[in-house]
């Protein structure tokens, strides 16, 4: 081969390489959205799908990320927990998405966990949960129990003088684990076992008459009583309606809810519920310019002047922006590079502060207690004086009080036992074993 022909072949190969890399650079960043658009959880999850789509549109209007546009890939797991795993596999293996934003219930998250770990995907999970988990592939932007449940109980105990406790929840892992933590915490604080009532109901439960009667009877023992509610999904609508039917006012037996926000209240008459409470890390009523801007953008996106915002939407706002910043920091959407880059990333929240991604893949958050108003909004009546970092493992459960999670090298472990100095099974393996 003469030199001229060799040079021409070399230049052709270089041009082909440049052309291929240019096309690759213009491929969209594919964002999987794994939220129920039908079934019992659609009341809460549909707006989260819409939120991620809005955030993608806004980012694309800014030029995308690393010169690439973002593209939403939407699936409907339909409030069917095994289907969540199938849809996660579809997103990662067939659609080859770069990241997933999704899930609400913990049972759906635990269904997805083994798949995300097996296929080395990224999942941003935006809802309060029971803790007791830290996966290298999951970023928990909702509250852990120390960022919601424990502060809420402290508020009821210290500010309202509650002495008797009804722990009412939907029958799945989040309420059961959270209530196990709360029961231990309450008894550590001197509450007698007979002053704690625990009740579970299935998803979609609608006949609350007998249960609310039991709550009313339990609260008539002469001690201040409160309900701590981990009831999820559309079962909240008949639950609150029955409270009103039986004349249970917040001044008599206050309810503090962990899964009822502005979206859930938009479907019911809130008149009889004025004064009941919710514990979150964000409320639509927060007086802050960033929040007002977000609300305006949401109303414009939905075309609905009555559209409301809520805490899990803010969690997706935070998680989405953390992902964007981590991709920029890493200079790539490569999963392992993003996992390394995201620890320590700090972005604004919507309450006037900042959220930081901690080494345990949980974030820093303020804790707010809000009181239901007759317009379906919340008035903030209490908040923590500073940000609270999320604990992956509870101090109030014997099996986890010695556990920590740190996804920085050299530890790189979500189940490190400080007593034995060993790293246990992954979150996905633990979820698979529990099935």
CSV table of C-alpha atoms in Angstrom, one decimal:
chain,number,residue,atom,x,y,z
A,1,UNK,CA,0.0,0.0,0.0
A,2,UNK,CA,1.5,3.4,-1.0
A,3,UNK,CA,1.7,6.2,1.5
A,4,UNK,CA,-1.0,8.3,-0.3
A,5,UNK,CA,-3.5,5.5,-0.2
A,6,UNK,CA,-2.7,4.7,3.5
A,7,UNK,CA,-3.3,8.4,4.4
A,8,UNK,CA,-6.6,8.5,2.5
A,9,UNK,CA,-7.8,5.4,4.3
A,10,UNK,CA,-6.7,6.8,7.6
A,11,UNK,CA,-8.5,10.0,7.0
A,12,UNK,CA,-11.7,8.1,6.0
A,13,UNK,CA,-11.6,6.1,9.2
A,14,UNK,CA,-11.1,9.3,11.2
A,15,UNK,CA,-14.0,11.0,9.5
A,16,UNK,CA,-16.2,7.9,10.2
A,17,UNK,CA,-15.1,8.0,13.8
A,18,UNK,CA,-15.9,11.7,14.2
A,19,UNK,CA,-19.3,11.2,12.4
A,20,UNK,CA,-20.2,8.3,14.7
A,21,UNK,CA,-19.2,10.2,17.9
A,22,UNK,CA,-21.1,13.2,16.7
A,23,UNK,CA,-24.3,11.1,16.3
A,24,UNK,CA,-23.7,9.4,19.6
A,25,UNK,CA,-23.3,12.8,21.3
A,26,UNK,CA,-26.7,13.8,19.9
A,27,UNK,CA,-28.5,10.7,21.1
A,28,UNK,CA,-31.1,11.7,23.7
A,29,UNK,CA,-30.6,11.0,27.4
A,30,UNK,CA,-33.5,8.6,28.0
A,31,UNK,CA,-35.4,9.2,31.3
A,32,UNK,CA,-37.7,6.3,32.4
A,33,UNK,CA,-40.8,7.3,34.3
A,34,UNK,CA,-42.1,4.4,36.4
A,35,UNK,CA,-45.3,5.7,38.1
A,36,UNK,CA,-48.8,4.2,38.3
A,37,UNK,CA,-51.2,5.9,35.9
A,38,UNK,CA,-54.0,3.5,36.8
A,39,UNK,CA,-55.2,1.5,39.9
A,40,UNK,CA,-55.3,2.6,43.5
A,41,UNK,CA,-52.1,4.6,43.5
A,42,UNK,CA,-52.9,6.7,40.4
A,43,UNK,CA,-54.4,9.3,42.7
A,44,UNK,CA,-50.9,10.1,44.0
A,45,UNK,CA,-48.6,9.0,41.2
A,46,UNK,CA,-50.0,10.4,38.0
A,47,UNK,CA,-48.9,14.0,38.9
A,48,UNK,CA,-45.3,12.7,39.5
A,49,UNK,CA,-45.2,11.4,35.9
A,50,UNK,CA,-46.3,14.9,34.8
A,51,UNK,CA,-43.8,16.5,37.1
A,52,UNK,CA,-40.8,14.7,35.5
A,53,UNK,CA,-42.1,15.4,32.0
A,54,UNK,CA,-42.3,19.1,32.9
A,55,UNK,CA,-38.7,19.1,34.3
A,56,UNK,CA,-37.5,17.4,31.1
A,57,UNK,CA,-39.2,20.0,29.0
A,58,UNK,CA,-37.6,22.8,31.0
A,59,UNK,CA,-34.1,21.2,30.8
A,60,UNK,CA,-34.4,20.7,27.1
A,61,UNK,CA,-35.4,24.4,26.7
A,62,UNK,CA,-32.0,25.2,28.4
A,63,UNK,CA,-30.2,23.1,25.8
A,64,UNK,CA,-30.4,19.7,27.5
A,65,UNK,CA,-27.4,18.2,29.3
A,66,UNK,CA,-24.0,17.9,27.8
A,67,UNK,CA,-25.4,19.1,24.6
A,68,UNK,CA,-28.0,16.3,24.5
A,69,UNK,CA,-31.7,16.5,24.8
A,70,UNK,CA,-33.6,14.5,27.3
A,71,UNK,CA,-36.4,12.1,26.3
A,72,UNK,CA,-39.2,10.7,28.6
A,73,UNK,CA,-40.0,7.0,28.3
A,74,UNK,CA,-43.3,6.5,30.2
A,75,UNK,CA,-44.7,3.1,31.3
A,76,UNK,CA,-47.7,2.3,33.5
A,77,UNK,CA,-47.1,-0.3,36.2
A,78,UNK,CA,-50.8,0.1,37.1
A,79,UNK,CA,-50.5,-0.2,41.0
A,80,UNK,CA,-49.4,-3.8,40.4
A,81,UNK,CA,-46.3,-4.6,42.4
A,82,UNK,CA,-44.9,-7.5,40.3
A,83,UNK,CA,-45.6,-5.4,37.2
A,84,UNK,CA,-43.3,-2.7,38.5
A,85,UNK,CA,-40.4,-5.1,38.3
A,86,UNK,CA,-41.4,-6.1,34.7
A,87,UNK,CA,-41.7,-2.5,33.6
A,88,UNK,CA,-38.3,-1.6,35.3
A,89,UNK,CA,-36.7,-4.4,33.3
A,90,UNK,CA,-38.4,-3.2,30.1
A,91,UNK,CA,-37.1,0.4,30.7
A,92,UNK,CA,-33.5,-0.8,31.4
A,93,UNK,CA,-33.1,-3.8,29.1
A,94,UNK,CA,-35.3,-2.9,26.1
A,95,UNK,CA,-35.6,0.9,26.2
A,96,UNK,CA,-32.0,1.3,27.6
A,97,UNK,CA,-32.9,4.3,29.7
A,98,UNK,CA,-30.1,6.2,31.4
A,99,UNK,CA,-32.1,6.8,34.6
A,100,UNK,CA,-35.5,6.0,36.2
A,101,UNK,CA,-37.7,8.3,38.3
A,102,UNK,CA,-40.4,6.3,39.9
A,103,UNK,CA,-42.4,4.3,42.5
A,104,UNK,CA,-44.5,5.4,45.4
A,105,UNK,CA,-45.1,2.5,47.7
A,106,UNK,CA,-42.3,0.6,49.3
A,107,UNK,CA,-43.6,-2.7,48.1
A,108,UNK,CA,-43.3,-1.4,44.5
A,109,UNK,CA,-39.8,-0.1,45.2
A,110,UNK,CA,-38.7,-3.5,46.7
A,111,UNK,CA,-40.1,-5.2,43.7
A,112,UNK,CA,-37.9,-3.0,41.5
A,113,UNK,CA,-34.8,-3.2,43.6
A,114,UNK,CA,-33.3,-6.5,42.4
A,115,UNK,CA,-33.9,-5.6,38.8
A,116,UNK,CA,-32.2,-2.2,39.1
A,117,UNK,CA,-29.2,-3.7,40.9
A,118,UNK,CA,-28.9,-6.6,38.5
A,119,UNK,CA,-29.0,-4.3,35.4
A,120,UNK,CA,-27.0,-1.5,37.1
A,121,UNK,CA,-29.7,1.1,36.6
A,122,UNK,CA,-30.3,4.4,38.5
A,123,UNK,CA,-33.6,4.9,40.4
A,124,UNK,CA,-34.7,8.2,42.1
A,125,UNK,CA,-37.3,7.4,44.6
A,126,UNK,CA,-39.4,10.5,45.7
A,127,UNK,CA,-41.6,9.3,48.6
A,128,UNK,CA,-41.2,9.1,52.4
A,129,UNK,CA,-40.5,5.5,53.4
A,130,UNK,CA,-39.6,3.2,56.3
A,131,UNK,CA,-35.8,3.3,55.9
A,132,UNK,CA,-33.9,0.1,56.6
A,133,UNK,CA,-32.4,0.2,53.1
A,134,UNK,CA,-29.6,1.7,51.1
A,135,UNK,CA,-28.8,0.6,47.6
A,136,UNK,CA,-25.9,1.7,45.4
A,137,UNK,CA,-28.4,2.1,42.6
A,138,UNK,CA,-31.2,4.0,44.4
A,139,UNK,CA,-31.3,7.6,45.5
A,140,UNK,CA,-33.9,8.2,48.2
A,141,UNK,CA,-35.1,11.8,47.9
A,142,UNK,CA,-38.2,11.3,50.1
A,143,UNK,CA,-38.1,11.3,53.9
A,144,UNK,CA,-36.6,8.6,56.1
A,145,UNK,CA,-38.4,8.0,59.4
A,146,UNK,CA,-36.1,10.4,61.2
A,147,UNK,CA,-37.1,13.1,58.7
A,148,UNK,CA,-40.9,12.7,59.2
A,149,UNK,CA,-42.3,10.1,61.6
A,150,UNK,CA,-40.1,10.7,64.6
A,151,UNK,CA,-40.4,14.6,64.4
A,152,UNK,CA,-44.1,14.3,64.0
A,153,UNK,CA,-44.5,12.2,67.1
A,154,UNK,CA,-42.3,14.5,69.0
A,155,UNK,CA,-44.5,17.5,68.0
A,156,UNK,CA,-47.7,15.7,69.1
A,157,UNK,CA,-46.1,14.7,72.4
A,158,UNK,CA,-44.4,17.9,73.3
A,159,UNK,CA,-46.7,20.6,71.7
A,160,UNK,CA,-50.2,19.0,72.0
A,161,UNK,CA,-49.6,16.7,75.0
A,162,UNK,CA,-50.7,13.4,73.3
A,163,UNK,CA,-50.6,10.4,75.6
A,164,UNK,CA,-52.5,7.7,73.6
A,165,UNK,CA,-51.5,6.7,70.1
A,166,UNK,CA,-53.4,5.1,67.2
A,167,UNK,CA,-51.0,3.9,64.5
A,168,UNK,CA,-53.2,3.3,61.5
A,169,UNK,CA,-51.7,2.2,58.2
A,170,UNK,CA,-52.2,0.4,55.0
A,171,UNK,CA,-51.1,-3.3,55.2
A,172,UNK,CA,-47.6,-3.3,53.6
A,173,UNK,CA,-44.0,-2.9,54.4
A,174,UNK,CA,-43.8,0.9,54.8
A,175,UNK,CA,-46.6,1.3,57.5
A,176,UNK,CA,-45.6,-1.9,59.3
A,177,UNK,CA,-41.9,-1.0,59.5
A,178,UNK,CA,-42.6,2.6,60.4
A,179,UNK,CA,-45.0,1.6,63.1
A,180,UNK,CA,-42.6,-0.9,64.5
A,181,UNK,CA,-40.1,2.0,64.8
A,182,UNK,CA,-42.7,4.3,66.3
A,183,UNK,CA,-44.0,1.7,68.8
A,184,UNK,CA,-40.4,1.1,70.0
A,185,UNK,CA,-39.7,4.8,70.2
A,186,UNK,CA,-43.0,5.6,72.1
A,187,UNK,CA,-42.3,2.8,74.6
A,188,UNK,CA,-38.7,4.2,75.1
A,189,UNK,CA,-40.4,7.5,75.8
A,190,UNK,CA,-42.5,5.9,78.6
A,191,UNK,CA,-45.7,5.3,76.7
A,192,UNK,CA,-47.5,2.1,78.0
A,193,UNK,CA,-48.3,-0.6,75.5
A,194,UNK,CA,-52.0,-0.4,76.3
A,195,UNK,CA,-51.9,3.2,75.2
A,196,UNK,CA,-50.9,2.2,71.7
A,197,UNK,CA,-53.5,0.9,69.2
A,198,UNK,CA,-52.3,-0.5,65.9
A,199,UNK,CA,-54.5,-1.1,62.9
A,200,UNK,CA,-53.9,-2.1,59.3
A,201,UNK,CA,-56.2,-2.2,56.3
A,202,UNK,CA,-55.7,-3.3,52.7
A,203,UNK,CA,-55.0,-1.0,49.7
A,204,UNK,CA,-58.2,0.6,48.5
A,205,UNK,CA,-60.1,0.0,51.8
A,206,UNK,CA,-63.4,1.9,51.7
A,207,UNK,CA,-65.5,0.8,54.7
A,208,UNK,CA,-64.1,2.8,57.7
A,209,UNK,CA,-67.2,3.0,59.9
A,210,UNK,CA,-66.1,0.3,62.4
A,211,UNK,CA,-62.5,1.3,62.5
A,212,UNK,CA,-63.2,5.0,63.1
A,213,UNK,CA,-65.7,3.9,65.8
A,214,UNK,CA,-62.9,1.9,67.5
A,215,UNK,CA,-60.6,5.0,67.2
A,216,UNK,CA,-63.3,7.1,68.8
A,217,UNK,CA,-63.7,4.6,71.6
A,218,UNK,CA,-60.0,4.3,72.2
A,219,UNK,CA,-59.8,8.1,72.4
A,220,UNK,CA,-62.4,8.4,75.1
A,221,UNK,CA,-60.3,7.1,78.0
A,222,UNK,CA,-59.5,10.5,79.4
A,223,UNK,CA,-56.1,10.8,77.8
A,224,UNK,CA,-55.2,13.0,74.9
A,225,UNK,CA,-55.2,10.8,71.8
A,226,UNK,CA,-53.9,11.2,68.3
A,227,UNK,CA,-53.9,9.1,65.1
A,228,UNK,CA,-50.6,8.7,63.3
A,229,UNK,CA,-51.6,7.7,59.8
A,230,UNK,CA,-49.6,5.8,57.2
A,231,UNK,CA,-52.8,5.1,55.1
A,232,UNK,CA,-51.8,5.3,51.4
A,233,UNK,CA,-53.6,5.9,48.2
A,234,UNK,CA,-57.3,6.4,47.5
A,235,UNK,CA,-58.3,4.8,50.9
A,236,UNK,CA,-57.6,8.2,52.4
A,237,UNK,CA,-60.7,9.7,50.9
A,238,UNK,CA,-63.3,7.5,52.7
A,239,UNK,CA,-61.2,7.5,55.9
A,240,UNK,CA,-61.3,11.3,56.2
A,241,UNK,CA,-64.9,11.4,55.1
A,242,UNK,CA,-65.8,8.9,57.9
A,243,UNK,CA,-63.9,11.0,60.5
A,244,UNK,CA,-66.2,13.9,59.5
A,245,UNK,CA,-69.3,11.7,59.5
A,246,UNK,CA,-68.6,10.6,63.1
A,247,UNK,CA,-67.8,14.2,64.2
A,248,UNK,CA,-64.1,13.6,65.1
A,249,UNK,CA,-62.6,17.0,65.2
A,250,UNK,CA,-58.9,17.8,65.3
A,251,UNK,CA,-59.4,19.3,68.7
A,252,UNK,CA,-60.6,16.0,70.0
A,253,UNK,CA,-58.4,13.4,68.2
A,254,UNK,CA,-55.9,15.0,65.8
A,255,UNK,CA,-54.7,13.0,62.9
A,256,UNK,CA,-51.2,13.5,61.6
A,257,UNK,CA,-50.8,11.9,58.1
A,258,UNK,CA,-47.6,10.9,56.3
A,259,UNK,CA,-49.1,10.2,52.9
A,260,UNK,CA,-51.8,12.8,52.6
A,261,UNK,CA,-50.9,16.0,50.8
A,262,UNK,CA,-52.4,18.7,48.6
A,263,UNK,CA,-53.1,16.2,45.8
A,264,UNK,CA,-55.1,13.8,48.0
A,265,UNK,CA,-57.0,16.7,49.7
A,266,UNK,CA,-58.1,18.1,46.3
A,267,UNK,CA,-60.5,15.2,46.0
A,268,UNK,CA,-62.5,15.7,49.2
A,269,UNK,CA,-64.4,18.3,51.1
A,270,UNK,CA,-61.9,19.5,53.6
A,271,UNK,CA,-64.3,21.5,55.8
A,272,UNK,CA,-64.6,18.8,58.5
A,273,UNK,CA,-60.9,18.2,58.4
A,274,UNK,CA,-59.7,21.6,59.3
A,275,UNK,CA,-57.0,21.4,62.0
A,276,UNK,CA,-55.9,17.8,61.2
A,277,UNK,CA,-52.2,17.6,60.4
A,278,UNK,CA,-49.6,16.2,58.0
A,279,UNK,CA,-45.9,15.9,58.3
A,280,UNK,CA,-43.9,16.5,55.2
A,281,UNK,CA,-40.7,18.3,54.0
A,282,UNK,CA,-42.6,20.7,51.7
A,283,UNK,CA,-46.0,22.3,51.5
A,284,UNK,CA,-47.4,24.3,48.5
A,285,UNK,CA,-48.1,27.1,51.0
A,286,UNK,CA,-44.4,27.7,51.8
A,287,UNK,CA,-43.7,31.4,51.4
A,288,UNK,CA,-40.7,31.4,49.1
A,289,UNK,CA,-39.9,32.8,45.6
A,290,UNK,CA,-38.5,29.6,44.3
A,291,UNK,CA,-41.7,27.8,45.4
A,292,UNK,CA,-43.9,30.5,43.7
A,293,UNK,CA,-42.0,30.1,40.5
A,294,UNK,CA,-42.4,26.3,40.6
A,295,UNK,CA,-46.2,26.7,41.2
A,296,UNK,CA,-46.5,29.1,38.3
A,297,UNK,CA,-44.6,26.7,36.0
A,298,UNK,CA,-46.8,23.8,37.2
A,299,UNK,CA,-50.0,25.7,36.5
A,300,UNK,CA,-48.7,26.7,33.1
A,301,UNK,CA,-47.7,23.1,32.3
A,302,UNK,CA,-51.0,21.6,33.3
A,303,UNK,CA,-53.2,24.4,32.0
A,304,UNK,CA,-55.1,24.1,35.2
A,305,UNK,CA,-55.3,27.2,37.5
A,306,UNK,CA,-56.4,24.9,40.3
A,307,UNK,CA,-53.5,22.5,40.0
A,308,UNK,CA,-51.7,21.8,43.3
A,309,UNK,CA,-48.1,20.9,44.2
A,310,UNK,CA,-46.9,18.5,46.9
A,311,UNK,CA,-44.0,17.0,48.7
A,312,UNK,CA,-43.1,14.1,46.4
A,313,UNK,CA,-43.2,16.6,43.4
A,314,UNK,CA,-40.6,18.6,45.2
A,315,UNK,CA,-38.6,15.4,45.8
A,316,UNK,CA,-38.6,14.8,42.1
A,317,UNK,CA,-37.6,18.4,41.5
A,318,UNK,CA,-34.6,17.9,43.8
A,319,UNK,CA,-33.7,14.4,42.5
A,320,UNK,CA,-33.9,15.5,38.8
A,321,UNK,CA,-31.7,18.5,39.4
A,322,UNK,CA,-29.2,16.4,41.3
A,323,UNK,CA,-29.1,13.9,38.4
A,324,UNK,CA,-28.5,16.7,35.9
A,325,UNK,CA,-25.7,18.2,38.1
A,326,UNK,CA,-24.1,14.8,38.6
A,327,UNK,CA,-24.1,14.1,34.8
A,328,UNK,CA,-22.5,17.5,34.2
A,329,UNK,CA,-19.9,16.8,37.0
A,330,UNK,CA,-19.2,13.3,35.6
A,331,UNK,CA,-19.2,14.5,32.0
A,332,UNK,CA,-21.1,11.4,31.0
A,333,UNK,CA,-24.4,9.5,31.7
A,334,UNK,CA,-22.4,6.4,32.5
A,335,UNK,CA,-24.1,4.9,35.5
A,336,UNK,CA,-21.0,4.2,37.6
A,337,UNK,CA,-19.6,7.6,36.9
A,338,UNK,CA,-22.9,9.3,37.9
A,339,UNK,CA,-23.0,7.3,41.1
A,340,UNK,CA,-19.5,8.5,42.0
A,341,UNK,CA,-20.3,12.1,41.1
A,342,UNK,CA,-23.6,12.6,42.8
A,343,UNK,CA,-22.4,12.2,46.4
A,344,UNK,CA,-22.0,15.7,47.8
A,345,UNK,CA,-24.1,17.3,45.0
A,346,UNK,CA,-26.1,20.2,46.5
A,347,UNK,CA,-29.1,21.8,44.8
A,348,UNK,CA,-31.8,24.3,45.9
A,349,UNK,CA,-35.0,22.9,47.4
A,350,UNK,CA,-38.4,24.7,47.3
A,351,UNK,CA,-38.5,25.8,50.9
A,352,UNK,CA,-35.7,28.3,50.7
A,353,UNK,CA,-32.7,26.1,51.5
A,354,UNK,CA,-30.6,23.4,49.8
A,355,UNK,CA,-30.6,19.6,49.6
A,356,UNK,CA,-27.3,17.7,49.6
A,357,UNK,CA,-26.9,14.0,48.6
A,358,UNK,CA,-25.3,12.2,51.5
A,359,UNK,CA,-22.9,9.1,51.2
A,360,UNK,CA,-25.9,6.9,52.3
A,361,UNK,CA,-27.9,8.0,49.2
A,362,UNK,CA,-30.4,9.9,51.3
A,363,UNK,CA,-30.6,13.7,51.3
A,364,UNK,CA,-30.9,16.6,53.8
A,365,UNK,CA,-34.4,18.0,54.3
A,366,UNK,CA,-36.3,20.3,56.6
A,367,UNK,CA,-39.2,18.8,58.5
A,368,UNK,CA,-42.6,20.6,58.5
A,369,UNK,CA,-45.9,20.0,60.3
A,370,UNK,CA,-48.8,21.5,58.4
A,371,UNK,CA,-52.4,22.0,59.5
A,372,UNK,CA,-55.2,21.4,57.0
A,373,UNK,CA,-57.1,24.6,56.0
A,374,UNK,CA,-60.6,24.7,54.5
A,375,UNK,CA,-59.1,25.5,51.1
A,376,UNK,CA,-57.3,22.2,50.9
A,377,UNK,CA,-53.9,23.8,51.7
A,378,UNK,CA,-51.7,23.5,54.8
A,379,UNK,CA,-50.6,26.2,57.2
A,380,UNK,CA,-47.1,25.4,58.6
A,381,UNK,CA,-47.4,25.3,62.4
A,382,UNK,CA,-43.9,23.9,63.2
A,383,UNK,CA,-40.6,23.2,61.5
A,384,UNK,CA,-37.2,22.0,62.4
A,385,UNK,CA,-34.7,24.7,63.1
A,386,UNK,CA,-32.2,23.2,60.6
A,387,UNK,CA,-31.9,20.6,57.9
A,388,UNK,CA,-32.1,16.9,58.9
A,389,UNK,CA,-29.9,14.3,57.2
A,390,UNK,CA,-31.8,11.1,56.3
A,391,UNK,CA,-30.9,7.9,58.3
A,392,UNK,CA,-30.9,4.7,56.2
A,393,UNK,CA,-31.0,2.6,59.3
A,394,UNK,CA,-33.1,3.3,62.4
A,395,UNK,CA,-31.7,3.7,65.9
A,396,UNK,CA,-34.9,2.2,67.3
A,397,UNK,CA,-34.8,-1.3,65.7
A,398,UNK,CA,-32.4,-3.9,67.3
A,399,UNK,CA,-31.3,-5.3,63.9
A,400,UNK,CA,-30.3,-2.0,62.4
A,401,UNK,CA,-29.1,0.3,65.2
A,402,UNK,CA,-25.5,-0.8,64.5
A,403,UNK,CA,-25.8,-0.4,60.7
A,404,UNK,CA,-24.6,2.4,58.5
A,405,UNK,CA,-24.4,3.0,54.8
A,406,UNK,CA,-21.6,4.8,52.9
A,407,UNK,CA,-21.3,4.5,49.1
A,408,UNK,CA,-17.9,6.1,49.0
A,409,UNK,CA,-14.8,3.9,48.5
A,410,UNK,CA,-13.2,2.1,50.2
A,411,UNK,CA,-16.3,1.2,52.3
A,412,UNK,CA,-18.8,1.2,49.4
A,413,UNK,CA,-21.5,-0.6,51.4
A,414,UNK,CA,-25.1,0.0,52.3
A,415,UNK,CA,-25.3,-2.6,55.1
A,416,UNK,CA,-22.1,-2.0,57.1
A,417,UNK,CA,-22.3,-3.4,60.6
A,418,UNK,CA,-20.2,-1.2,62.9
A,419,UNK,CA,-20.3,-3.9,65.7
A,420,UNK,CA,-18.9,-6.6,63.5
A,421,UNK,CA,-17.0,-4.5,61.0
A,422,UNK,CA,-18.6,-6.4,58.1
A,423,UNK,CA,-20.7,-5.6,55.0
A,424,UNK,CA,-24.0,-7.5,54.6
A,425,UNK,CA,-26.2,-8.4,51.7
A,426,UNK,CA,-27.2,-5.7,49.1
A,427,UNK,CA,-30.6,-4.1,49.3
A,428,UNK,CA,-31.7,-6.0,46.2
A,429,UNK,CA,-30.7,-9.3,47.7
A,430,UNK,CA,-32.5,-8.5,50.9
A,431,UNK,CA,-35.6,-7.5,49.0
A,432,UNK,CA,-35.5,-10.7,46.9
A,433,UNK,CA,-35.1,-12.9,50.0
A,434,UNK,CA,-38.1,-11.2,51.6
A,435,UNK,CA,-40.4,-12.2,48.7
